[in-house]
Coordinates of C-alpha atoms in Angstrom, one line a residue:
Chain A
M5 CA -0.1 0.3 -0.1
N6 CA 1.3 3.6 -1.1
T7 CA 2.6 5.0 2.1
L8 CA 3.2 8.5 3.1
L9 CA 5.4 9.3 6.4
L10 CA 4.5 12.7 8.1
G11 CA 7.5 14.2 9.8
I12 CA 5.8 16.8 12.6
G13 CA 7.7 17.7 15.4
A14 CA 6.5 21.4 15.8
W15 CA 2.7 20.8 15.8
D16 CA -0.2 18.3 16.3
P17 CA 0.4 15.7 13.6
E18 CA -3.6 14.1 13.5
P19 CA -5.1 17.2 11.7
W20 CA -2.5 16.9 9.0
R21 CA -3.2 13.1 8.8
A22 CA -6.8 13.7 8.2
R23 CA -6.2 16.4 5.5
F24 CA -3.7 13.9 3.9
Q25 CA -5.7 11.1 3.7
A26 CA -8.5 13.7 2.4
V27 CA -6.5 14.6 -0.7
L28 CA -4.8 11.0 -0.9
P29 CA -7.7 8.4 -1.1
G30 CA -6.4 4.8 -0.9
W31 CA -3.0 5.9 0.4
Q32 CA -2.0 5.0 4.1
V33 CA -0.7 8.2 6.1
V34 CA 1.6 7.3 8.9
L35 CA 3.2 9.0 11.9
P36 CA 6.9 8.1 13.4
G37 CA 5.8 6.2 16.3
E38 CA 3.7 3.9 14.3
I39 CA 4.1 0.0 13.0
F40 CA 4.5 0.4 9.1
D41 CA 6.2 -1.3 6.2
R42 CA 9.2 0.8 5.8
R43 CA 9.8 -0.3 2.2
A44 CA 6.3 1.1 1.4
V45 CA 7.0 4.7 2.0
R46 CA 7.7 6.4 -1.4
Y47 CA 7.1 10.0 0.1
A48 CA 7.4 12.1 3.2
A49 CA 6.0 15.3 4.4
A50 CA 8.1 17.3 7.1
W51 CA 8.1 20.2 9.3
K52 CA 10.5 20.0 12.4
Q53 CA 10.8 15.9 12.0
P54 CA 12.7 14.6 15.0
E55 CA 15.9 13.5 14.0
G56 CA 16.3 10.3 12.1
T57 CA 12.7 10.1 11.1
F58 CA 13.8 9.7 7.6
A59 CA 16.6 7.2 8.0
D60 CA 16.0 3.7 6.7
L61 CA 13.2 4.2 4.0
P62 CA 15.0 2.2 1.0
L63 CA 12.4 3.7 -0.9
L64 CA 11.6 7.4 -0.1
D65 CA 11.1 9.2 -3.6
A66 CA 11.0 12.5 -1.7
I67 CA 10.8 14.9 1.1
F68 CA 8.0 17.6 1.1
S69 CA 8.5 20.4 3.1
L70 CA 5.3 21.8 4.5
G71 CA 6.6 25.3 3.8
A72 CA 8.8 27.3 1.9
G73 CA 11.7 27.3 4.0
V74 CA 13.6 23.7 5.0
D75 CA 15.9 24.8 6.8
H76 CA 14.1 23.1 9.7
L77 CA 14.8 20.1 7.4
F78 CA 18.4 20.3 7.1
K79 CA 19.3 20.3 11.0
D80 CA 18.5 16.3 10.8
R81 CA 21.6 15.0 10.8
R82 CA 20.6 11.8 9.5
L83 CA 18.5 13.1 6.6
P84 CA 19.2 10.4 3.7
E85 CA 21.5 11.7 1.4
G86 CA 20.6 11.8 -2.3
V87 CA 16.5 12.3 -1.9
P88 CA 15.4 15.0 -3.3
V89 CA 13.9 17.4 -0.9
V90 CA 10.9 19.7 -2.0
R91 CA 9.6 23.3 -0.9
V92 CA 6.1 23.8 -0.8
V93 CA 5.6 27.2 -2.8
D94 CA 2.0 27.5 -3.3
P95 CA 0.1 30.0 -4.5
D96 CA -2.0 30.7 -0.9
L97 CA 1.2 31.2 0.5
T98 CA 2.8 33.5 -1.8
T99 CA -0.6 35.7 -1.9
R100 CA -0.2 35.9 2.1
M101 CA 3.3 36.7 1.6
S102 CA 2.7 39.5 -0.4
E103 CA -0.4 40.7 1.5
Y104 CA 1.8 41.1 4.3
V105 CA 4.9 42.7 2.6
V106 CA 2.9 45.7 0.2
M107 CA 1.1 46.6 3.3
H108 CA 4.0 47.1 5.9
C109 CA 5.7 48.8 2.7
L110 CA 2.5 51.2 2.6
M111 CA 1.7 51.6 6.5
A112 CA 5.7 52.6 6.1
L113 CA 5.3 55.2 3.5
R114 CA 1.9 56.6 4.4
R115 CA 3.6 57.0 8.3
V116 CA 0.8 54.6 10.1
R117 CA 2.2 54.6 13.3
V118 CA 2.9 57.8 13.2
Y119 CA -0.7 59.0 12.4
D120 CA -2.1 56.4 15.5
G121 CA 0.0 58.4 17.6
F122 CA -1.7 61.6 16.7
Q123 CA -5.0 59.9 17.0
R124 CA -4.0 58.8 20.3
E125 CA -3.2 62.8 21.1
R126 CA -6.5 63.6 19.6
K127 CA -4.4 65.8 17.4
W128 CA -5.8 66.6 13.6
I129 CA -2.0 67.0 12.1
D130 CA -1.2 66.4 8.7
L131 CA 2.7 66.2 8.1
R132 CA 3.9 68.0 5.1
D133 CA 5.7 66.5 1.9
Q134 CA 4.1 63.1 2.4
P135 CA 6.3 61.1 -0.3
Q136 CA 4.1 59.2 -3.0
A137 CA 5.0 55.6 -3.7
S138 CA 7.2 56.0 -6.8
D139 CA 9.8 58.4 -4.3
I140 CA 10.4 55.4 -2.1
R141 CA 12.7 52.0 -3.0
V142 CA 12.2 48.8 -1.9
G143 CA 15.2 46.4 -1.9
L144 CA 14.2 43.2 -1.8
L145 CA 16.5 40.3 -0.4
G146 CA 15.6 36.9 -2.2
M147 CA 13.9 37.2 -6.0
G148 CA 12.4 33.7 -5.5
V149 CA 9.0 33.1 -6.3
L150 CA 7.7 34.8 -2.9
G151 CA 10.5 37.7 -3.8
Q152 CA 9.0 37.7 -7.5
D153 CA 5.4 38.3 -6.4
A154 CA 5.6 41.0 -3.8
A155 CA 8.2 42.8 -6.5
A156 CA 5.5 42.8 -8.8
K157 CA 2.6 44.1 -6.6
L158 CA 4.4 46.6 -5.3
K159 CA 5.5 47.9 -8.5
T160 CA 1.9 47.9 -9.7
M161 CA 1.6 50.1 -5.9
G162 CA 4.1 52.7 -7.6
F163 CA 7.2 51.8 -5.4
Q164 CA 10.4 52.0 -7.0
V165 CA 11.5 48.0 -6.3
A166 CA 14.7 46.1 -6.9
G167 CA 16.5 42.3 -5.8
W168 CA 19.3 41.0 -4.9
S169 CA 19.4 37.2 -5.0
R170 CA 22.7 35.4 -4.2
R171 CA 22.5 33.0 -7.0
D172 CA 22.5 35.0 -11.0
G173 CA 19.4 35.3 -12.9
V174 CA 16.2 37.2 -12.1
A175 CA 17.3 39.8 -9.9
M176 CA 19.1 43.1 -10.6
H177 CA 22.1 43.0 -8.3
H178 CA 23.8 39.2 -6.7
G179 CA 26.8 38.0 -4.8
A180 CA 28.1 40.3 -1.7
E181 CA 29.3 43.6 -4.3
G182 CA 25.3 43.5 -5.3
L183 CA 24.0 42.9 -2.2
D184 CA 26.2 45.9 -0.7
A185 CA 24.6 48.3 -3.7
L186 CA 21.1 47.4 -3.3
V187 CA 21.3 48.1 0.6
A188 CA 22.6 51.4 0.1
A189 CA 19.6 52.2 -2.4
S190 CA 16.8 50.9 -0.6
D191 CA 14.4 52.9 1.8
I192 CA 12.8 50.0 3.0
L193 CA 14.6 46.5 3.1
V194 CA 12.9 43.4 3.0
A195 CA 14.6 39.9 3.7
M196 CA 12.6 36.8 2.4
M197 CA 15.7 35.2 1.7
P198 CA 16.1 31.4 2.9
L199 CA 18.2 30.6 6.1
T200 CA 21.7 29.4 4.7
A201 CA 25.3 29.1 6.3
D202 CA 25.9 31.8 4.3
T203 CA 22.6 34.4 5.2
A204 CA 22.7 33.1 8.9
G205 CA 22.9 36.9 11.1
I206 CA 23.1 38.9 7.5
L207 CA 21.0 41.5 8.5
D208 CA 23.4 43.4 11.4
A209 CA 25.2 46.4 12.3
K210 CA 27.2 46.4 9.3
L211 CA 24.8 46.0 6.7
F212 CA 22.0 48.5 8.6
S213 CA 25.2 50.9 8.3
R214 CA 24.5 51.1 4.7
L215 CA 21.2 51.9 4.3
P216 CA 20.5 55.4 3.1
K217 CA 18.9 57.7 5.3
A218 CA 15.4 57.6 4.0
E219 CA 14.1 61.1 6.2
A220 CA 10.7 60.6 3.6
I221 CA 9.9 57.7 5.7
G222 CA 11.1 59.0 9.2
G223 CA 14.7 56.6 8.5
P224 CA 14.9 53.3 6.9
V225 CA 12.8 50.6 7.3
L226 CA 13.8 46.9 8.0
I227 CA 10.6 44.2 7.2
N228 CA 12.1 40.6 8.1
V229 CA 9.9 38.0 6.9
G230 CA 12.4 35.3 5.8
R231 CA 13.8 33.4 9.5
G232 CA 14.6 35.1 12.6
G233 CA 18.4 33.5 12.0
L234 CA 18.6 35.8 9.7
Q235 CA 18.5 38.7 12.1
N236 CA 20.7 39.8 15.2
E237 CA 18.3 41.5 17.5
A238 CA 20.6 43.3 19.6
D239 CA 21.9 45.3 16.2
I240 CA 18.4 45.6 15.2
L241 CA 17.8 47.5 19.0
A242 CA 20.8 49.2 18.6
A243 CA 20.5 50.8 15.1
L244 CA 17.1 51.8 16.5
E245 CA 18.6 54.2 19.0
S246 CA 20.9 55.5 17.0
G247 CA 18.8 56.4 14.3
T248 CA 20.4 54.3 11.6
L249 CA 17.1 52.2 11.5
G250 CA 13.7 54.2 11.5
T251 CA 11.6 50.9 12.0
A252 CA 11.6 47.2 12.0
V253 CA 8.7 45.2 11.4
L254 CA 9.7 41.5 12.0
D255 CA 7.7 38.5 12.0
V256 CA 10.4 36.2 12.5
F257 CA 13.0 36.1 15.5
Q258 CA 16.0 34.7 16.5
T259 CA 14.0 32.6 19.3
E260 CA 10.5 31.9 18.6
P261 CA 8.2 32.5 20.2
L262 CA 9.7 35.9 21.2
P263 CA 10.4 35.6 24.7
E264 CA 8.5 37.8 26.9
D265 CA 11.4 39.9 28.3
S266 CA 12.4 40.8 24.6
P267 CA 12.2 44.7 24.4
L268 CA 11.2 44.2 20.8
W269 CA 7.6 44.1 22.3
S270 CA 7.5 47.3 23.4
H271 CA 9.9 49.2 21.0
P272 CA 7.6 52.2 19.9
H273 CA 9.4 51.7 16.3
V274 CA 9.2 47.6 16.2
T275 CA 6.1 45.9 14.9
V276 CA 6.1 42.3 16.1
T277 CA 4.1 39.6 14.5
P278 CA 3.4 35.7 15.4
H279 CA 5.5 34.3 12.4
N280 CA 2.0 34.3 10.2
S281 CA 3.1 36.5 7.1
A282 CA 2.9 33.6 5.0
I283 CA 0.8 31.0 6.8
S284 CA -0.5 28.4 4.2
S285 CA -4.0 27.4 4.7
P286 CA -2.9 23.6 5.6
P287 CA -5.8 22.3 3.3
A288 CA -4.0 24.2 0.5
I289 CA -0.6 22.6 1.6
A290 CA -2.1 19.1 1.4
A291 CA -3.5 19.3 -1.7
Y292 CA 0.0 20.8 -3.5
V293 CA 2.1 18.0 -2.2
A294 CA -0.8 15.9 -3.3
A295 CA -0.6 17.0 -6.9
Q296 CA 3.3 16.9 -7.0
I297 CA 3.0 13.0 -5.7
R298 CA 0.5 11.9 -8.6
A299 CA 2.5 14.1 -11.2
H300 CA 5.7 12.3 -10.5
M301 CA 4.0 8.8 -10.2
D302 CA 2.9 9.7 -13.5
G303 CA 6.8 10.2 -14.5
Q304 CA 6.7 14.0 -14.3
P305 CA 9.8 15.8 -12.9
L306 CA 9.2 17.1 -9.4
V307 CA 9.0 21.2 -8.7
N308 CA 10.9 23.5 -6.4
V309 CA 13.4 20.7 -5.9
V310 CA 16.3 22.0 -3.2
D311 CA 19.5 22.1 -4.4
P312 CA 21.6 20.7 -1.0
A313 CA 24.4 22.9 -2.1
H314 CA 22.9 25.9 -1.7
G315 CA 20.7 24.9 1.0
Y316 CA 17.2 26.5 -0.6
Chain B
M21 CA -1.8 90.5 -20.1
N22 CA -3.8 87.0 -19.3
T23 CA -5.0 86.8 -15.8
L24 CA -5.5 83.8 -13.8
L25 CA -7.6 84.7 -10.5
L26 CA -7.0 82.3 -7.1
G27 CA -9.8 82.2 -5.2
I28 CA -8.9 80.3 -2.0
G29 CA -10.2 80.8 0.9
A30 CA -9.0 77.8 3.0
W31 CA -5.0 78.2 2.8
D32 CA -2.8 80.4 2.3
P33 CA -2.8 81.8 -1.3
E34 CA 0.7 83.1 -1.9
P35 CA 2.4 80.0 -2.0
W36 CA 0.1 78.7 -4.6
R37 CA 0.3 82.0 -6.2
A38 CA 3.9 81.5 -6.6
R39 CA 3.4 77.8 -8.0
F40 CA 0.9 79.2 -10.5
Q41 CA 3.2 82.1 -11.7
A42 CA 6.3 79.1 -12.1
V43 CA 4.1 77.2 -14.4
L44 CA 2.4 80.3 -16.4
P45 CA 5.6 82.2 -17.2
G46 CA 4.0 85.9 -18.6
W47 CA 0.9 85.3 -17.2
Q48 CA -0.5 87.7 -14.3
V49 CA -1.9 85.8 -11.1
V50 CA -4.3 87.4 -9.0
L51 CA -6.4 87.4 -5.6
P52 CA -9.5 88.5 -5.0
G53 CA -9.1 91.8 -3.2
E54 CA -6.3 93.2 -5.9
I55 CA -6.6 95.8 -8.4
F56 CA -6.6 93.8 -11.8
D57 CA -8.7 94.1 -15.1
R58 CA -11.6 91.8 -14.6
R59 CA -12.3 91.6 -18.5
A60 CA -8.3 89.6 -18.6
V61 CA -9.7 87.4 -16.4
R62 CA -9.8 84.1 -18.7
Y63 CA -9.5 81.3 -16.2
A64 CA -9.9 80.5 -12.4
A65 CA -8.6 78.2 -9.9
A66 CA -10.5 78.0 -6.7
W67 CA -10.7 75.9 -3.0
K68 CA -13.3 77.5 -1.0
Q69 CA -13.7 80.5 -2.5
P70 CA -15.2 83.8 -0.5
E71 CA -18.8 83.9 -2.1
G72 CA -18.8 85.9 -5.4
T73 CA -15.1 85.8 -6.0
F74 CA -16.2 84.7 -9.7
A75 CA -19.1 87.0 -10.6
D76 CA -18.3 89.9 -13.0
L77 CA -15.6 88.1 -15.2
P78 CA -17.4 88.3 -18.4
L79 CA -14.8 86.6 -20.3
L80 CA -13.9 83.6 -17.8
D81 CA -13.8 80.7 -19.6
A82 CA -13.4 77.8 -16.8
I83 CA -13.3 77.2 -13.1
F84 CA -10.8 74.4 -12.1
S85 CA -10.9 73.2 -8.3
L86 CA -7.8 72.5 -7.1
G87 CA -8.4 68.8 -6.3
A88 CA -10.8 66.3 -7.2
G89 CA -14.0 67.4 -5.5
V90 CA -16.3 70.6 -6.3
D91 CA -18.5 70.5 -3.3
H92 CA -17.1 73.4 -1.9
L93 CA -17.2 75.6 -5.0
F94 CA -20.9 74.9 -5.6
K95 CA -21.7 76.3 -2.1
D96 CA -21.2 79.7 -3.6
R97 CA -24.4 81.2 -4.6
R98 CA -23.1 83.6 -7.0
L99 CA -20.7 81.1 -9.4
P100 CA -21.5 82.3 -12.6
E101 CA -24.2 79.7 -14.8
G102 CA -22.7 78.5 -17.8
V103 CA -18.7 78.5 -17.2
P104 CA -17.3 75.1 -16.9
V105 CA -16.0 74.1 -13.2
V106 CA -13.4 71.7 -14.3
R107 CA -12.0 68.8 -11.2
V108 CA -8.3 68.0 -10.7
V109 CA -8.0 64.5 -10.8
D110 CA -4.1 64.1 -11.5
P111 CA -2.2 60.8 -11.3
D112 CA -0.3 62.3 -8.3
L113 CA -4.0 62.4 -6.4
T114 CA -5.0 59.0 -7.8
T115 CA -1.6 57.0 -6.9
R116 CA -2.2 58.4 -3.2
M117 CA -5.8 57.8 -3.0
S118 CA -5.1 53.7 -4.2
E119 CA -2.1 53.8 -1.6
Y120 CA -4.7 54.3 1.3
V121 CA -7.6 52.2 0.4
V122 CA -5.5 49.5 -0.9
M123 CA -3.5 49.6 2.2
H124 CA -6.7 50.0 4.8
C125 CA -8.2 47.1 3.2
L126 CA -4.8 45.0 3.8
M127 CA -4.8 46.3 7.2
A128 CA -8.7 45.0 7.7
L129 CA -7.9 42.1 6.2
R130 CA -4.7 41.3 7.9
R131 CA -6.2 42.1 11.2
V132 CA -3.8 44.6 12.0
R133 CA -5.5 46.1 14.6
V134 CA -5.6 42.9 16.6
Y135 CA -2.4 42.0 16.3
D136 CA -1.1 45.5 17.5
G137 CA -3.4 44.8 20.9
F138 CA -1.5 41.2 21.3
Q139 CA 2.0 42.9 20.7
R140 CA 1.4 45.6 23.1
E141 CA 0.1 42.5 25.6
R142 CA 3.5 40.7 24.6
K143 CA 1.3 37.8 23.4
W144 CA 2.4 35.5 20.7
I145 CA -1.0 34.6 19.4
D146 CA -1.4 33.7 15.8
L147 CA -5.2 34.2 15.0
R148 CA -6.3 30.8 13.3
D149 CA -8.6 30.6 10.1
Q150 CA -6.8 34.1 8.6
P151 CA -8.5 34.8 5.3
Q152 CA -6.5 35.3 2.2
A153 CA -7.4 38.6 0.2
S154 CA -9.7 36.3 -2.1
D155 CA -12.1 35.4 0.6
I156 CA -13.1 39.0 1.2
R157 CA -15.3 41.0 -1.1
V158 CA -14.5 45.1 -1.3
G159 CA -17.6 47.3 -2.7
L160 CA -16.7 50.7 -3.9
L161 CA -19.0 53.2 -4.1
G162 CA -17.8 55.6 -6.7
M163 CA -16.2 54.1 -9.6
G164 CA -14.5 57.2 -11.5
V165 CA -10.9 58.1 -11.9
L166 CA -10.3 57.2 -8.2
G167 CA -12.5 54.5 -7.8
Q168 CA -11.3 52.4 -11.3
D169 CA -7.7 53.3 -10.1
A170 CA -8.0 51.2 -6.6
A171 CA -10.2 49.0 -8.1
A172 CA -7.3 47.7 -10.3
K173 CA -4.8 47.9 -7.4
L174 CA -7.6 45.9 -4.7
K175 CA -7.7 43.0 -7.9
T176 CA -3.9 42.7 -8.0
M177 CA -3.7 42.4 -4.4
G178 CA -6.6 39.2 -4.6
F179 CA -9.4 40.9 -3.3
Q180 CA -12.6 40.6 -4.9
V181 CA -14.1 44.0 -6.2
A182 CA -17.0 45.6 -7.2
G183 CA -18.4 48.8 -8.1
W184 CA -21.3 51.1 -7.7
S185 CA -21.8 54.8 -9.1
R186 CA -24.8 56.3 -9.8
R187 CA -24.3 56.5 -13.5
D188 CA -24.8 53.5 -15.7
G189 CA -21.2 52.6 -17.3
V190 CA -18.1 51.5 -16.1
A191 CA -19.6 49.8 -12.9
M192 CA -21.1 46.7 -12.1
H193 CA -23.9 47.8 -9.7
H194 CA -25.6 51.4 -10.0
G195 CA -29.0 53.0 -9.1
A196 CA -30.5 52.7 -5.9
E197 CA -31.4 48.9 -5.9
G198 CA -27.8 48.4 -7.2
L199 CA -26.4 50.2 -4.1
D200 CA -28.4 47.8 -1.9
A201 CA -27.1 44.9 -4.0
L202 CA -23.4 45.8 -3.4
V203 CA -23.6 47.0 0.3
A204 CA -25.0 43.4 1.0
A205 CA -22.1 41.9 -0.4
S206 CA -19.1 44.1 0.5
D207 CA -17.0 42.5 3.6
I208 CA -15.2 46.3 3.3
L209 CA -17.0 49.1 2.1
V210 CA -15.2 51.9 0.8
A211 CA -16.7 55.4 -0.1
M212 CA -15.2 57.1 -2.8
M213 CA -17.9 59.0 -4.2
P214 CA -18.5 62.7 -4.6
L215 CA -20.5 65.1 -2.4
T216 CA -24.1 66.0 -4.0
A217 CA -27.9 66.8 -2.6
D218 CA -28.0 62.8 -3.8
T219 CA -25.2 61.1 -1.5
A220 CA -25.0 63.2 1.7
G221 CA -25.9 61.3 4.7
I222 CA -25.6 57.8 2.4
L223 CA -23.6 56.2 5.1
D224 CA -26.0 55.9 7.8
A225 CA -27.9 53.3 9.7
K226 CA -30.0 52.0 7.3
L227 CA -27.3 51.2 5.0
F228 CA -25.3 49.9 7.6
S229 CA -27.5 47.0 8.5
R230 CA -27.3 45.3 5.1
L231 CA -24.0 44.5 5.3
P232 CA -22.9 41.3 5.7
K233 CA -21.4 39.6 8.9
A234 CA -17.7 39.6 7.4
E235 CA -16.7 37.1 10.6
A236 CA -13.4 36.7 8.6
I237 CA -12.0 40.0 9.4
G238 CA -14.1 40.9 12.7
G239 CA -17.0 42.7 11.2
P240 CA -17.8 44.3 8.0
V241 CA -15.6 47.3 7.7
L242 CA -16.3 51.1 6.6
I243 CA -13.6 53.2 4.9
N244 CA -14.6 56.9 4.0
V245 CA -12.1 59.1 1.8
G246 CA -14.4 60.8 0.3
R247 CA -16.4 63.4 2.1
G248 CA -17.7 63.6 5.8
G249 CA -20.7 64.8 5.0
L250 CA -21.6 61.4 3.1
Q251 CA -21.4 60.0 6.8
N252 CA -23.8 60.0 9.8
E253 CA -21.4 59.6 12.8
A254 CA -23.5 58.9 15.0
D255 CA -25.1 56.2 13.1
I256 CA -21.3 54.7 12.8
L257 CA -20.9 54.8 16.6
A258 CA -24.1 53.3 17.1
A259 CA -23.2 51.0 14.6
L260 CA -19.8 49.7 16.1
E261 CA -21.3 49.6 19.6
S262 CA -24.3 46.9 18.0
G263 CA -21.6 45.3 16.2
T264 CA -23.5 45.9 12.6
L265 CA -19.8 47.5 11.7
G266 CA -16.4 46.0 13.0
T267 CA -14.4 49.0 12.3
A268 CA -14.1 51.8 10.7
V269 CA -11.2 54.0 9.0
L270 CA -12.3 57.9 8.7
D271 CA -10.5 60.4 6.9
V272 CA -13.3 62.8 6.4
F273 CA -15.6 64.0 8.9
Q274 CA -19.2 66.0 9.4
T275 CA -17.2 68.7 11.1
E276 CA -13.5 69.3 10.0
P277 CA -10.7 69.4 11.7
L278 CA -12.9 66.6 13.8
P279 CA -13.6 68.0 17.1
E280 CA -11.4 67.1 20.0
D281 CA -14.5 66.4 21.9
S282 CA -15.5 63.6 19.3
P283 CA -15.7 59.9 20.5
L284 CA -14.3 58.4 17.2
W285 CA -11.2 59.9 18.7
S286 CA -10.9 57.2 21.2
H287 CA -12.8 54.9 19.9
P288 CA -10.9 51.3 19.8
H289 CA -12.3 50.2 16.4
V290 CA -12.0 53.6 14.9
T291 CA -8.9 55.0 12.7
V292 CA -8.8 58.9 12.2
T293 CA -6.9 60.3 9.6
P294 CA -6.7 64.2 9.1
H295 CA -8.5 64.3 5.3
N296 CA -5.1 63.0 3.9
S297 CA -5.9 60.2 2.0
A298 CA -4.6 61.9 -1.1
I299 CA -3.3 65.1 -1.0
S300 CA -2.1 66.2 -4.6
S301 CA 1.5 67.9 -3.9
P302 CA 1.0 71.8 -4.4
P303 CA 3.0 71.7 -7.8
A304 CA 1.1 68.5 -9.5
I305 CA -2.0 70.1 -9.2
A306 CA -0.4 73.8 -11.0
A307 CA 1.4 71.9 -13.4
Y308 CA -2.0 70.2 -14.2
V309 CA -4.2 73.0 -14.3
A310 CA -1.6 74.3 -16.5
A311 CA -1.7 71.8 -19.0
Q312 CA -5.3 72.6 -19.4
I313 CA -4.8 76.0 -19.7
R314 CA -2.6 75.6 -22.5
A315 CA -4.3 73.0 -23.9
H316 CA -7.8 74.8 -23.9
M317 CA -5.9 77.6 -25.7
D318 CA -4.7 76.0 -28.5
G319 CA -8.9 74.7 -28.5
Q320 CA -8.3 71.4 -27.0
P321 CA -11.3 70.7 -25.0
L322 CA -11.6 70.7 -21.5
V323 CA -11.2 67.5 -19.5
N324 CA -12.9 66.4 -16.4
V325 CA -15.1 68.9 -16.5
V326 CA -18.3 68.9 -13.6
D327 CA -21.6 68.2 -14.9
P328 CA -24.0 70.8 -12.6
A329 CA -27.1 68.4 -13.3
H330 CA -24.9 65.7 -11.1
G331 CA -22.5 68.1 -8.9
Y332 CA -19.8 66.1 -10.3

């Protein structure tokens, strides 16, 4: 019997089992602690699987990450070599990420937090010299499926948009020099790239020091919707203190949930959201994985396979 | 000498005179109290002009409103009959209005005010069942240049969009029955229409009672970026109290500036902004008016002429 193994360490796996049963009728969907024929497992799906979950599965054809990130998967030192790892980048997740990114760029442009303060004080104050979107440069770090969708929508809203990717290709900037150039020309910097050995801690004091002054929007804005491991939170707080950064919008953190004593919670120029910038609806993810499994069994190649050398 | 008369009752007119001098070299730009040849006045520009400013100008060809609205102009009982009144609808104003509308629709969708509250309490809470934009219906009242631009951008972000206009044509709904149908199918209702005898007070208890429950976003949302005269503020407060309305985002008010004792300032589900959803930059407005004047003197027809029967 065709078998899908669910390696889920972060959430209750039972709703996921039910979702996959619904979209893979006739399949057996199993969890690590259960008794099943390990030779029947053709596919696996994972979110923060326990170490070794996917070892000793001789006929495993692919492992699907139940989200766009895969760093959690590669923490497993017993991950089988040579088995393709596939990222889920479904249109639902992409749409939600762009909602969040476009919204926070607009909120920075239109100074929502400043006007909120005026409202609290019952003050009818119109800031003069409101820039329009075309005056503001948004730099996107990461120009994969998510980055490209956000870029197109930001352009529709009128923003100047540039992107950087570590690999050549789609983006205007690439490589280390390209990164410096992009940062220097970004009033709003949006981190959307994967967490890898090369990107860990990249959002640090050195990078912030290259940002422009962005006076029209009260100082440069950092939006991190990638991974908490990209950012140095002490450096973010220092940069906000010194004025090197004007605002930070953080959906991800070095430790999640963000500890209750983190000064980020109460900083007047920080927006904290609970890593939900782009939660795919679980049924959409299950449907996406099932569609890929069916296509693969029909001889089609897998889509969004991770390059192990790059880690994304 | 070609003369432009500036009838400005709301702001300091001198910066406007300087702007028009810059874009109409060789012209004389005059203010109502000054001495000038009334037969030399070919064009006038106005924002809340003193009563009678434009009387006794025998060769006046057109009056330009220095903004998209013209209700302020028609309050003048001595406005000369038969002289075309032209609305300024420059791309700058349109872009800014769409920034505001798309941003507040996204903020309603993504429950920004709810997450702000969680942040204040240092609570890492992810609301379940976050809808995506395509689950939410935005209804636009007013489908002129501004409404059409906002509609296109809202669609790009994924929202379901429908519009209503009192005149036939561009919109899906029109007339009184069309209005009822649109309101009943709008999770977010955006008022962008002009203030006329027919639209005064249209945003009232009766209209709110037709809104859907819109539970996915905490109740239906009203965004008014048109005119304060469209809304009944007592009815808005009562509807928020009863839950008929979930949220109100108001850029315009029955009395502006909004009086300090208005309960709207401190209502937890109301966002107040100081009538700045779409302030055109004054240089952009002056350039727009100058371009129309030049084209008109070259024999081209005026653009965005107000129909006096409709008042917009």
